[in-house]
Amino acid sequence: MTEQVHGRGLAFPLRLSAGGVAESAGAAKVAESIRIILGTQHGERAMRPDFGADLRSLAFAPNNGATADLARHNVTDALTRWEPRIDVLDVTVAQDGARLLIDVRYRLRATNEVHNLVYPFYLEGGR
């Protein structure tokens, strides 16, 4: 059932399995799609220049509250726009050394299951 609703396709990142190329389905496919959205920079896709969360534009920003707030805003906006299979419940960003830990809580619309995903984003500027 969830495979029909959430999709099935090649796993991300691309890897091999015993039968060839690995596949994923259901809630795992949605989580992979979220990672793709968060890892894509605006302008990276020629036919969808505004796709993605544009987090890499923050790579050299200082690790402070303003950067964390901007990351939270970018993630919330991107997931709301580009992932129609979920409802974003909460996005929190914690500063951890030279990285931001982006914690996304979301609900799968088809099944009402609540999931979370922690996405580490490394800042080059550090503190």
CSV table of C-alpha atoms in Angstrom, one decimal:
chain,number,residue,atom,x,y,z
A,1,MET,CA,0.0,0.0,0.0
A,2,THR,CA,2.6,2.6,1.0
A,3,GLU,CA,4.7,1.7,-2.1
A,4,GLN,CA,1.7,2.7,-4.3
A,5,VAL,CA,1.2,6.0,-2.4
A,6,HIS,CA,4.8,7.0,-1.7
A,7,GLY,CA,6.5,5.6,-4.8
A,8,ARG,CA,9.2,3.2,-5.7
A,9,GLY,CA,12.5,3.9,-7.5
A,10,LEU,CA,16.2,3.9,-7.4
A,11,ALA,CA,17.8,4.4,-4.0
A,12,PHE,CA,19.6,7.6,-3.2
A,13,PRO,CA,22.5,7.7,-3.0
A,14,LEU,CA,22.8,5.3,-5.9
A,15,ARG,CA,24.3,2.0,-4.8
A,16,LEU,CA,24.4,-1.7,-5.9
A,17,SER,CA,22.5,-4.6,-4.3
A,18,ALA,CA,22.6,-8.3,-4.9
A,19,GLY,CA,20.2,-8.0,-7.8
A,20,GLY,CA,21.7,-4.9,-9.5
A,21,VAL,CA,20.9,-1.3,-8.6
A,22,ALA,CA,19.3,-0.8,-5.2
A,23,GLU,CA,15.7,0.4,-5.0
A,24,SER,CA,13.7,2.0,-2.2
A,25,ALA,CA,10.0,2.4,-1.6
A,26,GLY,CA,7.5,3.8,0.8
A,27,ALA,CA,8.6,6.0,3.7
A,28,ALA,CA,12.3,5.4,2.9
A,29,LYS,CA,11.7,6.9,-0.6
A,30,VAL,CA,10.1,10.0,0.9
A,31,ALA,CA,13.1,10.4,3.3
A,32,GLU,CA,15.5,10.1,0.4
A,33,SER,CA,13.5,12.7,-1.5
A,34,ILE,CA,13.7,15.1,1.5
A,35,ARG,CA,17.5,14.6,1.5
A,36,ILE,CA,17.6,15.4,-2.2
A,37,ILE,CA,15.7,18.6,-1.7
A,38,LEU,CA,17.9,19.7,1.2
A,39,GLY,CA,21.1,18.9,-0.7
A,40,THR,CA,20.1,20.8,-3.9
A,41,GLN,CA,21.2,24.3,-4.5
A,42,HIS,CA,19.1,26.9,-6.3
A,43,GLY,CA,20.2,27.0,-10.0
A,44,GLU,CA,21.6,23.4,-9.9
A,45,ARG,CA,18.7,22.0,-12.0
A,46,ALA,CA,18.4,23.6,-15.4
A,47,MET,CA,14.7,23.1,-15.9
A,48,ARG,CA,13.8,23.9,-12.2
A,49,PRO,CA,16.2,26.7,-11.2
A,50,ASP,CA,14.3,27.4,-7.9
A,51,PHE,CA,14.3,23.7,-6.8
A,52,GLY,CA,16.0,22.9,-3.5
A,53,ALA,CA,16.7,24.4,-0.2
A,54,ASP,CA,19.6,26.7,-1.2
A,55,LEU,CA,21.5,25.7,2.0
A,56,ARG,CA,24.9,25.9,0.3
A,57,SER,CA,24.5,29.7,0.1
A,58,LEU,CA,25.0,29.6,3.9
A,59,ALA,CA,28.3,27.5,3.7
A,60,PHE,CA,30.5,30.5,4.7
A,61,ALA,CA,28.1,32.2,7.1
A,62,PRO,CA,29.0,32.4,10.7
A,63,ASN,CA,27.5,29.7,13.0
A,64,ASN,CA,25.1,31.9,14.9
A,65,GLY,CA,21.4,32.3,15.5
A,66,ALA,CA,20.7,34.3,12.4
A,67,THR,CA,22.3,31.6,10.2
A,68,ALA,CA,20.3,28.9,12.0
A,69,ASP,CA,17.0,30.8,11.5
A,70,LEU,CA,17.7,31.3,7.8
A,71,ALA,CA,18.5,27.6,7.4
A,72,ARG,CA,15.2,26.7,9.2
A,73,HIS,CA,13.3,29.1,6.9
A,74,ASN,CA,14.9,27.7,3.7
A,75,VAL,CA,14.2,24.1,4.7
A,76,THR,CA,10.6,24.8,5.7
A,77,ASP,CA,9.9,26.7,2.5
A,78,ALA,CA,11.6,24.1,0.3
A,79,LEU,CA,9.9,21.1,1.8
A,80,THR,CA,6.5,22.8,1.8
A,81,ARG,CA,6.9,23.6,-1.8
A,82,TRP,CA,8.6,20.6,-3.3
A,83,GLU,CA,7.5,17.5,-1.3
A,84,PRO,CA,3.7,17.2,-1.6
A,85,ARG,CA,3.6,13.8,0.2
A,86,ILE,CA,4.4,15.3,3.6
A,87,ASP,CA,3.2,17.9,6.1
A,88,VAL,CA,6.1,19.7,7.8
A,89,LEU,CA,5.4,19.7,11.5
A,90,ASP,CA,8.5,21.3,12.8
A,91,VAL,CA,12.0,22.2,11.8
A,92,THR,CA,14.6,22.9,14.5
A,93,VAL,CA,18.2,23.9,13.9
A,94,ALA,CA,20.9,23.3,16.5
A,95,GLN,CA,24.4,24.6,16.4
A,96,ASP,CA,27.0,22.0,16.9
A,97,GLY,CA,30.6,23.1,16.4
A,98,ALA,CA,31.2,23.8,12.7
A,99,ARG,CA,27.8,22.4,11.6
A,100,LEU,CA,24.1,22.9,11.9
A,101,LEU,CA,21.9,19.9,12.8
A,102,ILE,CA,18.7,20.4,11.0
A,103,ASP,CA,15.9,18.2,12.6
A,104,VAL,CA,12.8,17.9,10.4
A,105,ARG,CA,9.6,16.4,11.9
A,106,TYR,CA,7.0,15.5,9.2
A,107,ARG,CA,3.9,13.6,8.7
A,108,LEU,CA,3.2,11.4,5.7
A,109,ARG,CA,-0.1,12.6,4.4
A,110,ALA,CA,-1.3,9.2,3.1
A,111,THR,CA,-0.8,7.3,6.3
A,112,ASN,CA,-0.5,10.0,9.0
A,113,GLU,CA,2.8,8.4,10.2
A,114,VAL,CA,5.1,10.9,11.9
A,115,HIS,CA,8.8,10.7,11.1
A,116,ASN,CA,11.9,12.8,11.7
A,117,LEU,CA,15.1,13.3,9.8
A,118,VAL,CA,18.3,14.9,11.0
A,119,TYR,CA,20.3,16.5,8.3
A,120,PRO,CA,23.8,17.7,9.2
A,121,PHE,CA,25.0,20.8,7.3
A,122,TYR,CA,28.6,21.7,7.6
A,123,LEU,CA,29.7,25.3,7.7
A,124,GLU,CA,33.1,26.3,6.4
A,125,GLY,CA,33.3,29.4,8.5
A,126,GLY,CA,32.9,27.5,11.8
A,127,ARG,CA,32.1,29.6,14.7
